[in-house]
């Protein structure tokens, strides 16, 4: 049974968190759709995922640049704040990436349990 939550019980922060994760889930759902090969085609799943990941990174960079641009009066002011804006966005991304990476390490078997149907090749990752 689901319990109905009284709107007065939900804080503004909890509501914003719910919207945040709903939006993130929608972006992930769209990315997963892009990872489905077109009918009749059997592309390499890793190659397709890499292409979708690159497009998402570009889209995220482009959108965040637009968001930042809207806070400045002109290009010169924006240029002067570049280091500060970049630092903030990269710090946020690194924190989110680390959290998700650690979670996947902990939940690896659970999160990738459906992979059994896919041919899998192990790649050694070089650490320079």
PDB file of C-alpha atoms in Angstrom:
ATOM      1  CA  UNK A   1       0.000   0.000   0.000  1.00  0.00           C
ATOM      2  CA  UNK A   2       1.241   3.440  -0.766  1.00  0.00           C
ATOM      3  CA  UNK A   3       0.943   6.088   1.884  1.00  0.00           C
ATOM      4  CA  UNK A   4      -0.353   9.483   0.821  1.00  0.00           C
ATOM      5  CA  UNK A   5       2.014  12.215   1.959  1.00  0.00           C
ATOM      6  CA  UNK A   6       0.369  15.336   3.283  1.00  0.00           C
ATOM      7  CA  UNK A   7       1.794  18.324   1.393  1.00  0.00           C
ATOM      8  CA  UNK A   8       2.467  20.071   4.694  1.00  0.00           C
ATOM      9  CA  UNK A   9       4.828  17.245   5.662  1.00  0.00           C
ATOM     10  CA  UNK A  10       7.106  17.884   2.684  1.00  0.00           C
ATOM     11  CA  UNK A  11       9.671  20.629   3.190  1.00  0.00           C
ATOM     12  CA  UNK A  12      10.643  22.954   0.359  1.00  0.00           C
ATOM     13  CA  UNK A  13      14.095  21.333   0.290  1.00  0.00           C
ATOM     14  CA  UNK A  14      12.587  17.831  -0.024  1.00  0.00           C
ATOM     15  CA  UNK A  15      10.312  19.018  -2.821  1.00  0.00           C
ATOM     16  CA  UNK A  16      13.258  20.578  -4.664  1.00  0.00           C
ATOM     17  CA  UNK A  17      15.247  17.354  -4.189  1.00  0.00           C
ATOM     18  CA  UNK A  18      12.381  15.328  -5.655  1.00  0.00           C
ATOM     19  CA  UNK A  19      12.200  17.620  -8.702  1.00  0.00           C
ATOM     20  CA  UNK A  20      16.006  17.456  -9.066  1.00  0.00           C
ATOM     21  CA  UNK A  21      16.007  13.640  -9.196  1.00  0.00           C
ATOM     22  CA  UNK A  22      12.920  13.496 -11.444  1.00  0.00           C
ATOM     23  CA  UNK A  23      14.682  15.745 -13.952  1.00  0.00           C
ATOM     24  CA  UNK A  24      17.912  13.733 -13.736  1.00  0.00           C
ATOM     25  CA  UNK A  25      15.931  10.509 -14.244  1.00  0.00           C
ATOM     26  CA  UNK A  26      14.310  11.968 -17.373  1.00  0.00           C
ATOM     27  CA  UNK A  27      17.728  12.847 -18.845  1.00  0.00           C
ATOM     28  CA  UNK A  28      19.006   9.336 -18.039  1.00  0.00           C
ATOM     29  CA  UNK A  29      15.875   7.778 -19.567  1.00  0.00           C
ATOM     30  CA  UNK A  30      16.467   9.750 -22.777  1.00  0.00           C
ATOM     31  CA  UNK A  31      20.133   8.694 -22.841  1.00  0.00           C
ATOM     32  CA  UNK A  32      19.090   5.056 -22.410  1.00  0.00           C
ATOM     33  CA  UNK A  33      16.733   5.429 -25.389  1.00  0.00           C
ATOM     34  CA  UNK A  34      19.618   6.778 -27.483  1.00  0.00           C
ATOM     35  CA  UNK A  35      21.627   3.676 -26.481  1.00  0.00           C
ATOM     36  CA  UNK A  36      19.083   1.365 -28.127  1.00  0.00           C
ATOM     37  CA  UNK A  37      20.316   0.397 -31.589  1.00  0.00           C
ATOM     38  CA  UNK A  38      18.041   1.210 -34.532  1.00  0.00           C
ATOM     39  CA  UNK A  39      15.941  -1.752 -35.727  1.00  0.00           C
ATOM     40  CA  UNK A  40      17.934  -4.183 -37.799  1.00  0.00           C
ATOM     41  CA  UNK A  41      21.297  -2.842 -36.651  1.00  0.00           C
ATOM     42  CA  UNK A  42      23.718  -4.454 -34.185  1.00  0.00           C
ATOM     43  CA  UNK A  43      26.292  -1.771 -33.346  1.00  0.00           C
ATOM     44  CA  UNK A  44      28.880  -2.313 -30.632  1.00  0.00           C
ATOM     45  CA  UNK A  45      27.048  -1.440 -27.358  1.00  0.00           C
ATOM     46  CA  UNK A  46      30.177   0.162 -25.870  1.00  0.00           C
ATOM     47  CA  UNK A  47      30.678   2.336 -28.946  1.00  0.00           C
ATOM     48  CA  UNK A  48      27.037   3.441 -28.908  1.00  0.00           C
ATOM     49  CA  UNK A  49      27.180   4.227 -25.171  1.00  0.00           C
ATOM     50  CA  UNK A  50      30.387   6.192 -25.706  1.00  0.00           C
ATOM     51  CA  UNK A  51      28.730   8.256 -28.437  1.00  0.00           C
ATOM     52  CA  UNK A  52      25.720   8.995 -26.209  1.00  0.00           C
ATOM     53  CA  UNK A  53      28.001   9.851 -23.277  1.00  0.00           C
ATOM     54  CA  UNK A  54      30.020  12.269 -25.419  1.00  0.00           C
ATOM     55  CA  UNK A  55      26.824  13.935 -26.674  1.00  0.00           C
ATOM     56  CA  UNK A  56      25.539  14.281 -23.088  1.00  0.00           C
ATOM     57  CA  UNK A  57      28.819  15.811 -21.930  1.00  0.00           C
ATOM     58  CA  UNK A  58      28.713  18.288 -24.803  1.00  0.00           C
ATOM     59  CA  UNK A  59      25.051  19.111 -24.139  1.00  0.00           C
ATOM     60  CA  UNK A  60      25.748  19.584 -20.438  1.00  0.00           C
ATOM     61  CA  UNK A  61      28.726  21.839 -21.171  1.00  0.00           C
ATOM     62  CA  UNK A  62      26.706  23.868 -23.663  1.00  0.00           C
ATOM     63  CA  UNK A  63      23.702  24.234 -21.352  1.00  0.00           C
ATOM     64  CA  UNK A  64      25.816  25.168 -18.308  1.00  0.00           C
ATOM     65  CA  UNK A  65      27.650  27.767 -20.384  1.00  0.00           C
ATOM     66  CA  UNK A  66      24.285  29.241 -21.401  1.00  0.00           C
ATOM     67  CA  UNK A  67      23.121  29.275 -17.762  1.00  0.00           C
ATOM     68  CA  UNK A  68      26.323  31.062 -16.725  1.00  0.00           C
ATOM     69  CA  UNK A  69      26.093  33.520 -19.637  1.00  0.00           C
ATOM     70  CA  UNK A  70      22.656  34.614 -18.430  1.00  0.00           C
ATOM     71  CA  UNK A  71      24.209  35.890 -15.179  1.00  0.00           C
ATOM     72  CA  UNK A  72      26.547  38.394 -16.878  1.00  0.00           C
ATOM     73  CA  UNK A  73      25.934  41.799 -18.466  1.00  0.00           C
ATOM     74  CA  UNK A  74      28.361  41.193 -21.350  1.00  0.00           C
ATOM     75  CA  UNK A  75      31.070  38.955 -22.788  1.00  0.00           C
ATOM     76  CA  UNK A  76      33.868  40.822 -21.049  1.00  0.00           C
ATOM     77  CA  UNK A  77      32.307  40.293 -17.633  1.00  0.00           C
ATOM     78  CA  UNK A  78      31.750  36.636 -18.508  1.00  0.00           C
ATOM     79  CA  UNK A  79      35.357  36.256 -19.681  1.00  0.00           C
ATOM     80  CA  UNK A  80      36.641  37.760 -16.412  1.00  0.00           C
ATOM     81  CA  UNK A  81      34.673  35.197 -14.390  1.00  0.00           C
ATOM     82  CA  UNK A  82      35.707  32.180 -16.490  1.00  0.00           C
ATOM     83  CA  UNK A  83      38.076  30.629 -13.954  1.00  0.00           C
ATOM     84  CA  UNK A  84      35.559  30.975 -11.116  1.00  0.00           C
ATOM     85  CA  UNK A  85      32.659  29.541 -13.150  1.00  0.00           C
ATOM     86  CA  UNK A  86      34.771  26.678 -14.512  1.00  0.00           C
ATOM     87  CA  UNK A  87      36.071  25.837 -11.064  1.00  0.00           C
ATOM     88  CA  UNK A  88      32.565  25.704  -9.613  1.00  0.00           C
ATOM     89  CA  UNK A  89      31.091  23.551 -12.411  1.00  0.00           C
ATOM     90  CA  UNK A  90      34.062  21.154 -12.463  1.00  0.00           C
ATOM     91  CA  UNK A  91      33.953  20.814  -8.663  1.00  0.00           C
ATOM     92  CA  UNK A  92      30.223  19.999  -8.774  1.00  0.00           C
ATOM     93  CA  UNK A  93      30.711  17.487 -11.594  1.00  0.00           C
ATOM     94  CA  UNK A  94      33.638  15.813  -9.839  1.00  0.00           C
ATOM     95  CA  UNK A  95      31.642  15.452  -6.627  1.00  0.00           C
ATOM     96  CA  UNK A  96      28.653  13.964  -8.472  1.00  0.00           C
ATOM     97  CA  UNK A  97      30.863  11.663 -10.538  1.00  0.00           C
ATOM     98  CA  UNK A  98      32.729  10.411  -7.445  1.00  0.00           C
ATOM     99  CA  UNK A  99      29.464   9.732  -5.580  1.00  0.00           C
ATOM    100  CA  UNK A 100      27.992   7.812  -8.500  1.00  0.00           C
ATOM    101  CA  UNK A 101      31.220   5.929  -9.220  1.00  0.00           C
ATOM    102  CA  UNK A 102      31.493   4.807  -5.593  1.00  0.00           C
ATOM    103  CA  UNK A 103      27.836   3.761  -5.591  1.00  0.00           C
ATOM    104  CA  UNK A 104      28.346   1.671  -8.735  1.00  0.00           C
ATOM    105  CA  UNK A 105      31.393  -0.006  -7.188  1.00  0.00           C
ATOM    106  CA  UNK A 106      29.278  -0.948  -4.163  1.00  0.00           C
ATOM    107  CA  UNK A 107      26.229  -2.004  -6.193  1.00  0.00           C
ATOM    108  CA  UNK A 108      28.049  -3.398  -9.238  1.00  0.00           C
ATOM    109  CA  UNK A 109      26.387  -6.836  -9.310  1.00  0.00           C
ATOM    110  CA  UNK A 110      22.952  -5.349  -8.737  1.00  0.00           C
ATOM    111  CA  UNK A 111      23.216  -2.486 -11.249  1.00  0.00           C
ATOM    112  CA  UNK A 112      24.766  -4.559 -14.037  1.00  0.00           C
ATOM    113  CA  UNK A 113      22.856  -7.808 -13.509  1.00  0.00           C
ATOM    114  CA  UNK A 114      21.144  -7.497 -16.908  1.00  0.00           C
ATOM    115  CA  UNK A 115      24.459  -7.382 -18.740  1.00  0.00           C
ATOM    116  CA  UNK A 116      24.625 -11.195 -18.903  1.00  0.00           C
ATOM    117  CA  UNK A 117      22.839 -11.110 -22.290  1.00  0.00           C
ATOM    118  CA  UNK A 118      25.553  -8.974 -23.816  1.00  0.00           C
ATOM    119  CA  UNK A 119      28.949 -10.114 -25.039  1.00  0.00           C
ATOM    120  CA  UNK A 120      31.406  -8.590 -22.625  1.00  0.00           C
ATOM    121  CA  UNK A 121      35.075  -7.882 -23.109  1.00  0.00           C
ATOM    122  CA  UNK A 122      37.286  -6.969 -20.207  1.00  0.00           C
ATOM    123  CA  UNK A 123      39.570  -4.008 -20.787  1.00  0.00           C
ATOM    124  CA  UNK A 124      42.435  -3.136 -18.522  1.00  0.00           C
ATOM    125  CA  UNK A 125      42.439   0.512 -17.660  1.00  0.00           C
ATOM    126  CA  UNK A 126      45.844   2.138 -17.676  1.00  0.00           C
ATOM    127  CA  UNK A 127      46.505   4.564 -14.873  1.00  0.00           C
ATOM    128  CA  UNK A 128      49.119   7.112 -15.873  1.00  0.00           C
TER     129      UNK A 128
END
